[in-house]
Amino acid sequence: MRSLMILLAWLWALAPLAAEAREPDAVIAGQISRADHQTYRELTFQVPPGVRRLTVEFDYEGRDQKTVIDLGLLGPDGFRGWSGGTRRGFTVSAEEASPGYLPGPISPGRWAVLIGVPNIREGQGARYEARVFLDRQGPAAGFADAPLKDGPAWYRGDLHMHTAHSDGACLSQSGAKVPCPVYRTVEAAAARGLDFIAITDHNTTSQFEAMRELQPAFDRLLLIPGREITTFQGHANVFGPTGYIDFRLGEGGGLAARDLQDAVERAGGLLSINHPGLPSGELCMGCGWTASDVDYDRVQAVEVVNGGTIASTRSAEGPLQGIAFWQARLNEGHRITAIGGSDNHDAGLGLERPGAIGRPTTVVHARALSTPDLLAAIRAGRVFIDVQGSGERRLDLSARAGGAGAVMGGDLAAPAGERVRLAVEVADVPGGRVELIVDGARDAALSAALSMEAHQTLAFDLAGDGARHWVRADVRDAQGRLVLIGNPIYLNWPKPLGG
């Protein structure tokens, strides 16, 4: 059994990187023989200016004859890493790199895949091939080479938290409060049973190095690249890209909000405004959203519930949360997805407390557990928020009219005189209450009590009038507390860009 486990570990270590969706920028192929036994060779290639990320996929023949080729990297400025025979590829960028490799700028000039041949037998030959991919910008696929789980499902996660790479702290062995290493946050999220997290330290991307190293060991917990753009005019999370994004919004020659939005778009990122209802002043400079000249058609999400704010106010509602800000943007005609985030700054915080990792939880219906699929689902609005991070509660909204249907985030035509049948599916809120919100207003006629059953569906009718509306569902528990927050279905709206 021990030998089998060693073999499986070895095969896993040699597993190839996920195939790129495009052709490589360079292919370097060759042959080794016994004459190359215990020698080194440089496989050179040129990198033009402007490259931010370099990825190498490497494979070779002869393993069944005990041939081994070690792998490393040299750049114009010197040594950039070594992984020996344990990998079939690596990535290097300015912000982070595969374990064994050094992050740093990708300088233009002559680079080389460094190979060593610790063993090749007499009379044997082996072909090898190095495939080099050069990226200037665009979204990162994340730190997992493939989806951690295939198939459509509701995936639960936390999209806002901090570590030692900004202002996160936790207790040391002796009980002192110290900067909290990334692994403590990842361990806490795994113990919570979450499917994904984004570690969003302030303005920095230095946490990505640790996240890339940790991802293979946490193969049930997807680690999404993120950072909290922290400005004097508000905070916003950016999910997806790993490269630097300038955060210096300001008066008198500083960047404008639309400059930031342009940069996020160029990098392929998703932009989410954080805790917009908080005040901004000496106690928390820039915490509230005061940025002007914002194109809200290019804001993909708003953090409508913040765990730190719940801990302070004991409520998921009220003016300090972001629900009113979000609904005002919807009423202006902008399609923006509501999400939540713990804003956790202490990975050791008890899970029963607001602001603990996963409280609140953002629940996303995605095609697979991967960074691209989750971000696409958030853009599409297929999301609800579990305020208390229960791990079991469920909320979904669907609508039908004139033979057509839609779910949360979707569109439905509702001509004048057409009946819209709404169905709200709820799980694990016995004795609670469903409330439908239309254009920001609650109507007693669109509210109903839940039974004590674990799973139930409630139906409501809404008269179509041909005008543009949005409708969504909230759920309260038996004590009247808001516990589930849903995203809208859009009635008679123009199709979104790309829709």
Short mmCIF file of C-alpha atoms in Angstrom, two decimals:
data_model
loop_
_atom_site.label_atom_id
_atom_site.label_comp_id
_atom_site.label_asym_id
_atom_site.label_seq_id
_atom_site.Cartn_x
_atom_site.Cartn_y
_atom_site.Cartn_z
CA MET A 1 0.00 0.00 0.00
CA ARG A 2 2.81 2.41 0.87
CA SER A 3 4.45 1.75 -2.52
CA LEU A 4 1.12 2.41 -4.26
CA MET A 5 0.70 5.71 -2.43
CA ILE A 6 4.22 6.79 -3.38
CA LEU A 7 3.51 5.89 -7.01
CA LEU A 8 0.25 7.85 -7.01
CA ALA A 9 1.97 10.87 -5.46
CA TRP A 10 4.69 10.68 -8.11
CA LEU A 11 2.15 10.47 -10.94
CA TRP A 12 0.23 13.42 -9.50
CA ALA A 13 3.41 15.49 -9.31
CA LEU A 14 4.13 14.74 -12.96
CA ALA A 15 0.60 15.49 -14.15
CA PRO A 16 0.70 17.97 -17.03
CA LEU A 17 -0.64 21.46 -16.76
CA ALA A 18 -4.09 22.04 -18.22
CA ALA A 19 -3.91 22.39 -21.97
CA GLU A 20 -3.87 25.99 -23.08
CA ALA A 21 -6.77 27.17 -25.23
CA ARG A 22 -4.34 28.56 -27.81
CA GLU A 23 -1.20 27.60 -29.63
CA PRO A 24 2.10 28.07 -27.80
CA ASP A 25 4.29 31.05 -28.63
CA ALA A 26 7.33 28.79 -28.94
CA VAL A 27 7.93 25.05 -29.19
CA ILE A 28 11.40 23.67 -28.46
CA ALA A 29 11.83 19.99 -29.31
CA GLY A 30 14.89 17.79 -29.23
CA GLN A 31 16.44 14.44 -28.43
CA ILE A 32 18.72 13.17 -25.66
CA SER A 33 20.86 10.06 -25.55
CA ARG A 34 23.34 8.36 -23.21
CA ALA A 35 25.84 11.05 -24.19
CA ASP A 36 23.65 13.53 -22.25
CA HIS A 37 23.71 11.44 -19.05
CA GLN A 38 24.31 13.77 -16.04
CA THR A 39 24.66 16.87 -18.19
CA TYR A 40 22.68 20.11 -18.55
CA ARG A 41 21.23 21.80 -21.59
CA GLU A 42 19.66 25.25 -22.19
CA LEU A 43 16.61 25.39 -24.44
CA THR A 44 16.57 29.05 -25.43
CA PHE A 45 13.72 31.27 -26.59
CA GLN A 46 13.11 34.99 -26.96
CA VAL A 47 10.64 37.04 -24.91
CA PRO A 48 9.48 40.35 -26.43
CA PRO A 49 8.70 43.48 -24.37
CA GLY A 50 5.37 43.68 -22.56
CA VAL A 51 5.05 40.06 -21.39
CA ARG A 52 3.73 39.69 -17.82
CA ARG A 53 3.43 35.91 -17.46
CA LEU A 54 5.46 33.01 -18.78
CA THR A 55 4.20 29.42 -18.72
CA VAL A 56 6.11 26.31 -19.78
CA GLU A 57 4.64 22.86 -20.42
CA PHE A 58 7.25 20.12 -20.69
CA ASP A 59 7.08 16.44 -21.58
CA TYR A 60 9.47 13.71 -22.62
CA GLU A 61 9.67 10.02 -23.52
CA GLY A 62 11.47 7.12 -21.86
CA ARG A 63 10.11 7.12 -18.34
CA ASP A 64 9.46 3.39 -18.63
CA GLN A 65 13.22 3.00 -19.21
CA LYS A 66 14.02 5.13 -16.12
CA THR A 67 14.92 8.20 -18.16
CA VAL A 68 14.61 11.35 -16.03
CA ILE A 69 14.80 14.99 -17.16
CA ASP A 70 14.95 17.73 -14.55
CA LEU A 71 13.45 21.15 -15.20
CA GLY A 72 14.41 24.76 -14.40
CA LEU A 73 14.40 28.29 -15.79
CA LEU A 74 16.96 30.97 -16.57
CA GLY A 75 16.12 34.58 -17.47
CA PRO A 76 18.12 37.53 -18.77
CA ASP A 77 18.69 38.55 -15.16
CA GLY A 78 19.72 35.09 -13.96
CA PHE A 79 18.27 32.04 -12.23
CA ARG A 80 14.45 31.93 -11.87
CA GLY A 81 13.82 28.49 -10.43
CA TRP A 82 14.22 24.74 -10.37
CA SER A 83 11.73 21.91 -9.89
CA GLY A 84 13.86 18.96 -10.84
CA GLY A 85 11.90 15.97 -12.06
CA THR A 86 8.78 16.65 -10.01
CA ARG A 87 6.83 18.79 -12.49
CA ARG A 88 5.78 18.85 -16.11
CA GLY A 89 5.48 22.62 -16.16
CA PHE A 90 5.50 25.90 -14.29
CA THR A 91 4.38 29.49 -14.48
CA VAL A 92 6.29 32.66 -13.56
CA SER A 93 4.94 36.21 -13.36
CA ALA A 94 5.74 39.50 -11.70
CA GLU A 95 3.37 38.72 -8.83
CA GLU A 96 3.65 34.97 -8.22
CA ALA A 97 5.15 31.75 -9.49
CA SER A 98 4.89 28.00 -9.19
CA PRO A 99 6.63 26.49 -6.14
CA GLY A 100 10.34 26.28 -6.79
CA TYR A 101 10.31 29.37 -9.03
CA LEU A 102 10.88 33.04 -8.30
CA PRO A 103 8.30 35.73 -9.10
CA GLY A 104 9.51 38.90 -10.72
CA PRO A 105 9.33 40.97 -13.91
CA ILE A 106 9.45 39.09 -17.19
CA SER A 107 12.32 40.97 -18.77
CA PRO A 108 12.55 40.97 -22.57
CA GLY A 109 15.43 39.07 -24.07
CA ARG A 110 16.92 35.59 -24.06
CA TRP A 111 15.35 33.04 -21.70
CA ALA A 112 16.10 29.34 -21.38
CA VAL A 113 14.34 26.26 -20.09
CA LEU A 114 17.16 24.61 -18.17
CA ILE A 115 17.09 20.82 -18.33
CA GLY A 116 19.29 18.33 -16.55
CA VAL A 117 19.55 14.61 -17.26
CA PRO A 118 20.27 12.69 -14.05
CA ASN A 119 19.72 9.39 -15.81
CA ILE A 120 19.40 7.84 -19.27
CA ARG A 121 20.51 4.27 -19.92
CA GLU A 122 23.02 3.03 -22.47
CA GLY A 123 21.44 2.55 -25.88
CA GLN A 124 18.37 4.65 -25.03
CA GLY A 125 17.11 7.85 -26.61
CA ALA A 126 14.28 10.13 -25.60
CA ARG A 127 12.49 12.99 -27.32
CA TYR A 128 11.41 16.03 -25.33
CA GLU A 129 9.24 19.05 -26.05
CA ALA A 130 8.90 22.38 -24.24
CA ARG A 131 5.84 24.49 -25.06
CA VAL A 132 6.16 28.16 -24.07
CA PHE A 133 3.17 30.49 -23.58
CA LEU A 134 3.64 34.27 -23.21
CA ASP A 135 0.82 36.41 -21.80
CA ARG A 136 0.67 40.20 -21.84
CA GLN A 137 -2.63 40.65 -20.03
CA GLY A 138 -6.02 39.08 -19.59
CA PRO A 139 -7.77 37.07 -16.90
CA ALA A 140 -5.90 34.42 -15.01
CA ALA A 141 -7.49 30.99 -14.85
CA GLY A 142 -6.57 30.94 -11.18
CA PHE A 143 -4.21 28.66 -9.34
CA ALA A 144 -5.90 25.34 -10.17
CA ASP A 145 -4.97 23.76 -13.49
CA ALA A 146 -8.46 22.28 -13.94
CA PRO A 147 -11.89 22.60 -12.28
CA LEU A 148 -11.87 21.12 -8.79
CA LYS A 149 -15.34 19.76 -9.47
CA ASP A 150 -17.21 19.33 -12.75
CA GLY A 151 -20.90 19.79 -13.27
CA PRO A 152 -23.47 22.49 -12.50
CA ALA A 153 -24.17 22.98 -8.80
CA TRP A 154 -24.60 25.58 -6.08
CA TYR A 155 -21.10 26.37 -4.81
CA ARG A 156 -20.59 28.17 -1.49
CA GLY A 157 -17.81 30.61 -0.74
CA ASP A 158 -16.50 33.82 0.76
CA LEU A 159 -15.34 36.68 -1.47
CA HIS A 160 -13.76 39.10 1.03
CA MET A 161 -11.01 38.38 3.58
CA HIS A 162 -7.58 39.57 4.70
CA THR A 163 -4.28 38.03 5.81
CA ALA A 164 -0.80 39.11 6.90
CA HIS A 165 -0.34 40.55 3.42
CA SER A 166 -2.47 43.50 4.57
CA ASP A 167 -4.18 43.93 7.94
CA GLY A 168 -5.24 40.39 8.87
CA ALA A 169 -4.13 39.18 12.31
CA CYS A 170 -4.55 36.05 14.42
CA LEU A 171 -3.08 34.51 17.56
CA SER A 172 0.39 32.99 17.73
CA GLN A 173 1.26 29.83 19.71
CA SER A 174 1.81 31.94 22.81
CA GLY A 175 -1.41 33.89 22.35
CA ALA A 176 0.09 37.08 20.93
CA LYS A 177 -1.71 38.87 18.11
CA VAL A 178 0.45 38.57 14.98
CA PRO A 179 0.08 39.05 11.21
CA CYS A 180 -1.93 36.02 10.07
CA PRO A 181 -0.31 33.80 7.42
CA VAL A 182 -2.33 32.81 4.37
CA TYR A 183 -2.46 29.12 5.27
CA ARG A 184 -4.45 29.87 8.44
CA THR A 185 -7.20 31.50 6.37
CA VAL A 186 -7.23 28.65 3.87
CA GLU A 187 -7.38 26.04 6.65
CA ALA A 188 -10.26 27.86 8.33
CA ALA A 189 -12.21 28.04 5.05
CA ALA A 190 -11.64 24.33 4.43
CA ALA A 191 -12.81 23.50 7.96
CA ARG A 192 -15.90 25.60 7.29
CA GLY A 193 -16.70 23.35 4.30
CA LEU A 194 -16.58 26.14 1.74
CA ASP A 195 -16.09 25.44 -1.96
CA PHE A 196 -14.22 28.66 -2.83
CA ILE A 197 -12.65 31.76 -1.33
CA ALA A 198 -11.02 34.94 -2.60
CA ILE A 199 -8.29 36.40 -0.39
CA THR A 200 -8.56 40.14 -1.02
CA ASP A 201 -5.70 41.92 0.72
CA HIS A 202 -5.57 45.69 0.29
CA ASN A 203 -4.09 46.78 -3.08
CA THR A 204 -1.47 44.03 -3.04
CA THR A 205 -1.10 40.75 -4.86
CA SER A 206 1.71 39.31 -2.74
CA GLN A 207 -0.72 36.75 -1.25
CA PHE A 208 -0.91 35.01 -4.63
CA GLU A 209 2.46 33.31 -4.15
CA ALA A 210 1.18 31.45 -1.09
CA MET A 211 -2.16 30.73 -2.73
CA ARG A 212 -0.51 29.07 -5.74
CA GLU A 213 1.56 26.91 -3.40
CA LEU A 214 -1.45 25.94 -1.26
CA GLN A 215 -3.94 25.19 -4.04
CA PRO A 216 -2.78 21.62 -4.85
CA ALA A 217 -3.03 20.64 -1.17
CA PHE A 218 -6.58 22.04 -0.91
CA ASP A 219 -8.16 20.26 -3.85
CA ARG A 220 -11.73 20.76 -2.63
CA LEU A 221 -11.37 24.51 -1.98
CA LEU A 222 -10.89 26.79 -4.98
CA LEU A 223 -8.60 29.76 -4.33
CA ILE A 224 -9.68 32.69 -6.52
CA PRO A 225 -7.25 35.54 -7.28
CA GLY A 226 -8.55 38.75 -5.70
CA ARG A 227 -7.50 42.00 -4.16
CA GLU A 228 -9.35 44.89 -2.46
CA ILE A 229 -8.69 48.08 -4.39
CA THR A 230 -8.54 50.50 -1.45
CA THR A 231 -8.84 54.18 -2.34
CA PHE A 232 -9.71 57.48 -0.68
CA GLN A 233 -13.07 57.32 -2.50
CA GLY A 234 -14.14 53.77 -1.71
CA HIS A 235 -13.15 50.12 -1.73
CA ALA A 236 -13.80 47.56 -4.47
CA ASN A 237 -12.78 43.96 -4.92
CA VAL A 238 -11.29 42.82 -8.22
CA PHE A 239 -11.50 39.09 -8.94
CA GLY A 240 -9.59 37.14 -11.59
CA PRO A 241 -6.47 39.04 -12.71
CA THR A 242 -3.13 38.61 -10.98
CA GLY A 243 -1.25 41.59 -12.44
CA TYR A 244 -0.88 45.02 -10.83
CA ILE A 245 -3.84 47.41 -11.08
CA ASP A 246 -3.25 51.06 -10.17
CA PHE A 247 -5.42 52.08 -7.21
CA ARG A 248 -4.44 55.76 -6.86
CA LEU A 249 -7.80 57.46 -7.29
CA GLY A 250 -7.63 61.08 -6.22
CA GLU A 251 -8.19 64.72 -6.91
CA GLY A 252 -5.70 66.98 -8.66
CA GLY A 253 -4.30 64.67 -11.30
CA GLY A 254 -5.06 61.29 -9.71
CA LEU A 255 -6.85 58.50 -11.51
CA ALA A 256 -10.60 58.72 -12.05
CA ALA A 257 -12.99 55.87 -11.31
CA ARG A 258 -13.40 55.16 -15.02
CA ASP A 259 -9.63 54.80 -15.37
CA LEU A 260 -9.81 52.05 -12.75
CA GLN A 261 -12.70 50.43 -14.57
CA ASP A 262 -10.74 50.53 -17.83
CA ALA A 263 -7.78 48.82 -16.17
CA VAL A 264 -9.96 46.09 -14.66
CA GLU A 265 -11.62 45.46 -18.03
CA ARG A 266 -8.28 45.25 -19.84
CA ALA A 267 -7.18 42.64 -17.33
CA GLY A 268 -10.42 40.67 -17.75
CA GLY A 269 -11.44 41.19 -14.12
CA LEU A 270 -14.74 41.37 -12.27
CA LEU A 271 -15.30 44.56 -10.23
CA SER A 272 -17.39 44.54 -7.03
CA ILE A 273 -18.02 47.62 -4.87
CA ASN A 274 -17.48 46.85 -1.17
CA HIS A 275 -19.52 48.02 1.86
CA PRO A 276 -20.85 51.13 0.04
CA GLY A 277 -23.12 52.13 2.95
CA LEU A 278 -20.34 52.72 5.46
CA PRO A 279 -19.39 56.28 6.41
CA SER A 280 -16.03 57.57 5.22
CA GLY A 281 -13.96 59.67 7.58
CA GLU A 282 -11.12 59.64 10.07
CA LEU A 283 -12.30 56.39 11.66
CA CYS A 284 -12.25 54.64 8.31
CA MET A 285 -10.98 56.77 5.46
CA GLY A 286 -12.47 55.69 2.15
CA CYS A 287 -14.64 52.92 3.59
CA GLY A 288 -17.85 54.34 2.09
CA TRP A 289 -18.31 54.61 -1.67
CA THR A 290 -17.98 58.28 -2.69
CA ALA A 291 -16.30 57.88 -6.09
CA SER A 292 -17.79 60.02 -8.86
CA ASP A 293 -17.78 59.48 -12.61
CA VAL A 294 -18.54 55.76 -12.16
CA ASP A 295 -19.98 53.83 -15.09
CA TYR A 296 -22.32 51.50 -13.22
CA ASP A 297 -22.98 49.51 -16.39
CA ARG A 298 -19.39 48.33 -15.94
CA VAL A 299 -19.76 47.38 -12.27
CA GLN A 300 -20.49 43.68 -12.08
CA ALA A 301 -21.30 43.24 -8.38
CA VAL A 302 -21.97 45.01 -5.09
CA GLU A 303 -21.23 43.65 -1.64
CA VAL A 304 -24.68 44.20 -0.15
CA VAL A 305 -23.92 42.41 3.14
CA ASN A 306 -20.59 42.73 4.96
CA GLY A 307 -19.73 40.48 7.90
CA GLY A 308 -17.79 43.15 9.75
CA THR A 309 -20.76 45.51 9.54
CA ILE A 310 -23.10 42.78 10.83
CA ALA A 311 -20.74 42.27 13.78
CA SER A 312 -20.94 45.99 14.57
CA THR A 313 -24.67 46.58 14.01
CA ARG A 314 -26.05 43.09 14.77
CA SER A 315 -28.09 43.26 11.59
CA ALA A 316 -27.81 42.42 7.90
CA GLU A 317 -30.08 45.37 7.16
CA GLY A 318 -29.96 49.10 7.77
CA PRO A 319 -28.24 52.06 6.13
CA LEU A 320 -24.70 50.83 6.82
CA GLN A 321 -25.20 47.74 4.67
CA GLY A 322 -25.25 47.93 0.88
CA ILE A 323 -28.77 46.78 -0.01
CA ALA A 324 -30.20 50.28 -0.49
CA PHE A 325 -27.21 51.36 -2.60
CA TRP A 326 -27.56 48.27 -4.79
CA GLN A 327 -31.30 48.59 -5.27
CA ALA A 328 -30.94 52.25 -6.19
CA ARG A 329 -28.54 51.24 -8.97
CA LEU A 330 -31.04 48.60 -10.18
CA ASN A 331 -33.75 51.24 -10.28
CA GLU A 332 -31.46 53.40 -12.41
CA GLY A 333 -31.36 50.59 -14.95
CA HIS A 334 -28.02 48.95 -14.13
CA ARG A 335 -27.81 45.15 -13.91
CA ILE A 336 -25.53 44.44 -10.94
CA THR A 337 -25.23 41.21 -8.94
CA ALA A 338 -25.52 41.25 -5.16
CA ILE A 339 -22.85 39.30 -3.27
CA GLY A 340 -21.72 39.11 0.34
CA GLY A 341 -18.36 38.89 2.09
CA SER A 342 -17.16 38.25 5.62
CA ASP A 343 -14.41 40.90 5.42
CA ASN A 344 -12.61 38.56 7.80
CA HIS A 345 -9.45 39.89 9.45
CA ASP A 346 -8.93 37.02 11.94
CA ALA A 347 -8.84 33.45 10.65
CA GLY A 348 -9.26 32.18 14.23
CA LEU A 349 -12.59 33.95 14.77
CA GLY A 350 -15.28 31.56 16.01
CA LEU A 351 -17.46 30.35 13.17
CA GLU A 352 -20.65 31.30 14.99
CA ARG A 353 -19.74 35.00 14.92
CA PRO A 354 -20.52 37.43 12.08
CA GLY A 355 -17.34 38.27 10.20
CA ALA A 356 -15.98 34.76 10.62
CA ILE A 357 -14.82 33.15 7.39
CA GLY A 358 -17.91 32.14 5.43
CA ARG A 359 -20.32 34.36 7.34
CA PRO A 360 -22.01 35.57 5.20
CA THR A 361 -21.64 33.05 2.39
CA THR A 362 -22.06 33.86 -1.28
CA VAL A 363 -23.73 30.92 -3.05
CA VAL A 364 -23.17 30.69 -6.81
CA HIS A 365 -24.75 28.32 -9.34
CA ALA A 366 -21.90 27.63 -11.74
CA ARG A 367 -21.15 25.07 -14.43
CA ALA A 368 -18.05 23.87 -12.56
CA LEU A 369 -15.89 24.73 -9.59
CA SER A 370 -13.34 26.87 -11.44
CA THR A 371 -12.42 30.54 -11.38
CA PRO A 372 -13.73 31.30 -14.91
CA ASP A 373 -17.01 29.46 -14.30
CA LEU A 374 -17.68 31.09 -10.92
CA LEU A 375 -16.93 34.59 -12.19
CA ALA A 376 -19.16 34.00 -15.23
CA ALA A 377 -22.01 32.91 -12.96
CA ILE A 378 -21.59 35.99 -10.76
CA ARG A 379 -21.71 38.21 -13.84
CA ALA A 380 -24.89 36.38 -14.87
CA GLY A 381 -26.54 36.98 -11.46
CA ARG A 382 -27.07 33.31 -10.59
CA VAL A 383 -26.31 34.04 -6.94
CA PHE A 384 -27.90 34.26 -3.51
CA ILE A 385 -26.48 35.20 -0.11
CA ASP A 386 -26.71 33.00 2.98
CA VAL A 387 -26.35 35.69 5.65
CA GLN A 388 -25.54 33.33 8.52
CA GLY A 389 -23.41 30.96 6.47
CA SER A 390 -25.60 28.00 7.38
CA GLY A 391 -24.14 25.65 4.80
CA GLU A 392 -27.57 24.18 4.09
CA ARG A 393 -30.04 26.95 3.31
CA ARG A 394 -31.14 27.39 -0.27
CA LEU A 395 -32.98 30.06 -2.24
CA ASP A 396 -33.95 30.12 -5.89
CA LEU A 397 -36.41 32.17 -7.89
CA SER A 398 -37.91 31.32 -11.25
CA ALA A 399 -40.58 32.98 -13.38
CA ARG A 400 -42.76 32.03 -16.33
CA ALA A 401 -44.89 34.09 -18.68
CA GLY A 402 -46.34 33.31 -22.09
CA GLY A 403 -44.57 29.94 -22.30
CA ALA A 404 -41.10 31.39 -21.57
CA GLY A 405 -39.13 31.12 -18.34
CA ALA A 406 -36.22 32.66 -16.45
CA VAL A 407 -34.23 32.14 -13.26
CA MET A 408 -32.28 34.55 -11.04
CA GLY A 409 -30.20 36.85 -13.20
CA GLY A 410 -32.26 36.12 -16.29
CA ASP A 411 -34.67 38.06 -18.51
CA LEU A 412 -38.36 37.55 -19.13
CA ALA A 413 -40.82 39.39 -21.37
CA ALA A 414 -44.01 40.32 -19.49
CA PRO A 415 -46.39 42.12 -21.88
CA ALA A 416 -49.30 44.12 -20.54
CA GLY A 417 -52.03 41.80 -19.33
CA GLU A 418 -49.72 38.77 -19.19
CA ARG A 419 -49.63 36.86 -15.90
CA VAL A 420 -46.16 36.24 -14.49
CA ARG A 421 -46.01 33.10 -12.33
CA LEU A 422 -43.17 33.34 -9.78
CA ALA A 423 -41.87 30.32 -7.88
CA VAL A 424 -39.63 30.66 -4.82
CA GLU A 425 -37.76 27.53 -3.70
CA VAL A 426 -36.49 27.58 -0.12
CA ALA A 427 -34.60 25.02 1.94
CA ASP A 428 -33.90 24.85 5.67
CA VAL A 429 -35.75 27.94 6.92
CA PRO A 430 -38.68 26.29 8.79
CA GLY A 431 -41.30 28.71 10.04
CA GLY A 432 -39.76 31.60 8.15
CA ARG A 433 -41.25 33.95 5.59
CA VAL A 434 -40.71 34.70 1.90
CA GLU A 435 -40.88 38.30 0.71
CA LEU A 436 -40.84 39.41 -2.93
CA ILE A 437 -39.33 42.80 -3.72
CA VAL A 438 -40.40 44.57 -6.94
CA ASP A 439 -38.37 47.63 -7.93
CA GLY A 440 -37.19 47.96 -4.33
CA ALA A 441 -40.66 47.84 -2.72
CA ARG A 442 -42.14 45.04 -0.61
CA ASP A 443 -45.81 44.15 -1.12
CA ALA A 444 -47.78 42.25 1.52
CA ALA A 445 -49.60 40.44 -1.28
CA LEU A 446 -46.26 39.04 -2.42
CA SER A 447 -45.31 37.62 0.96
CA ALA A 448 -46.11 34.28 2.57
CA ALA A 449 -45.18 32.17 5.56
CA LEU A 450 -43.10 29.04 5.21
CA SER A 451 -44.18 25.78 6.78
CA MET A 452 -41.93 23.63 8.96
CA GLU A 453 -40.88 21.46 6.02
CA ALA A 454 -37.22 21.32 5.07
CA HIS A 455 -37.82 22.02 1.36
CA GLN A 456 -40.75 23.94 -0.06
CA THR A 457 -41.82 26.00 -3.06
CA LEU A 458 -44.17 28.99 -2.88
CA ALA A 459 -45.95 30.45 -5.91
CA PHE A 460 -46.97 34.05 -6.53
CA ASP A 461 -48.67 35.87 -9.41
CA LEU A 462 -47.61 39.23 -10.76
CA ALA A 463 -49.50 41.13 -13.45
CA GLY A 464 -47.36 42.16 -16.39
CA ASP A 465 -47.75 45.73 -17.59
CA GLY A 466 -45.19 45.83 -20.39
CA ALA A 467 -42.90 48.20 -18.43
CA ARG A 468 -39.41 47.49 -17.18
CA HIS A 469 -39.24 45.99 -13.67
CA TRP A 470 -37.03 43.79 -11.56
CA VAL A 471 -38.22 41.28 -8.97
CA ARG A 472 -36.30 39.29 -6.39
CA ALA A 473 -36.90 37.27 -3.20
CA ASP A 474 -35.69 37.54 0.39
CA VAL A 475 -36.26 35.02 3.20
CA ARG A 476 -36.60 35.74 6.92
CA ASP A 477 -36.34 33.15 9.67
CA ALA A 478 -38.96 32.48 12.33
CA GLN A 479 -37.53 35.35 14.42
CA GLY A 480 -37.90 37.81 11.53
CA ARG A 481 -34.18 38.06 10.77
CA LEU A 482 -33.08 38.41 7.16
CA VAL A 483 -31.24 35.18 6.38
CA LEU A 484 -31.34 34.75 2.58
CA ILE A 485 -30.99 37.49 -0.07
CA GLY A 486 -31.78 36.78 -3.70
CA ASN A 487 -30.82 38.42 -6.97
CA PRO A 488 -33.36 39.73 -9.50
CA ILE A 489 -35.15 38.43 -12.52
CA TYR A 490 -35.40 41.28 -15.03
CA LEU A 491 -38.80 41.87 -16.66
CA ASN A 492 -38.93 43.66 -20.04
CA TRP A 493 -35.31 44.81 -19.85
CA PRO A 494 -33.09 45.16 -22.88
CA LYS A 495 -30.75 42.23 -23.27
CA PRO A 496 -27.41 42.70 -21.46
CA LEU A 497 -24.27 43.13 -23.54
CA GLY A 498 -23.27 39.73 -24.80
CA GLY A 499 -26.70 38.30 -23.90
#
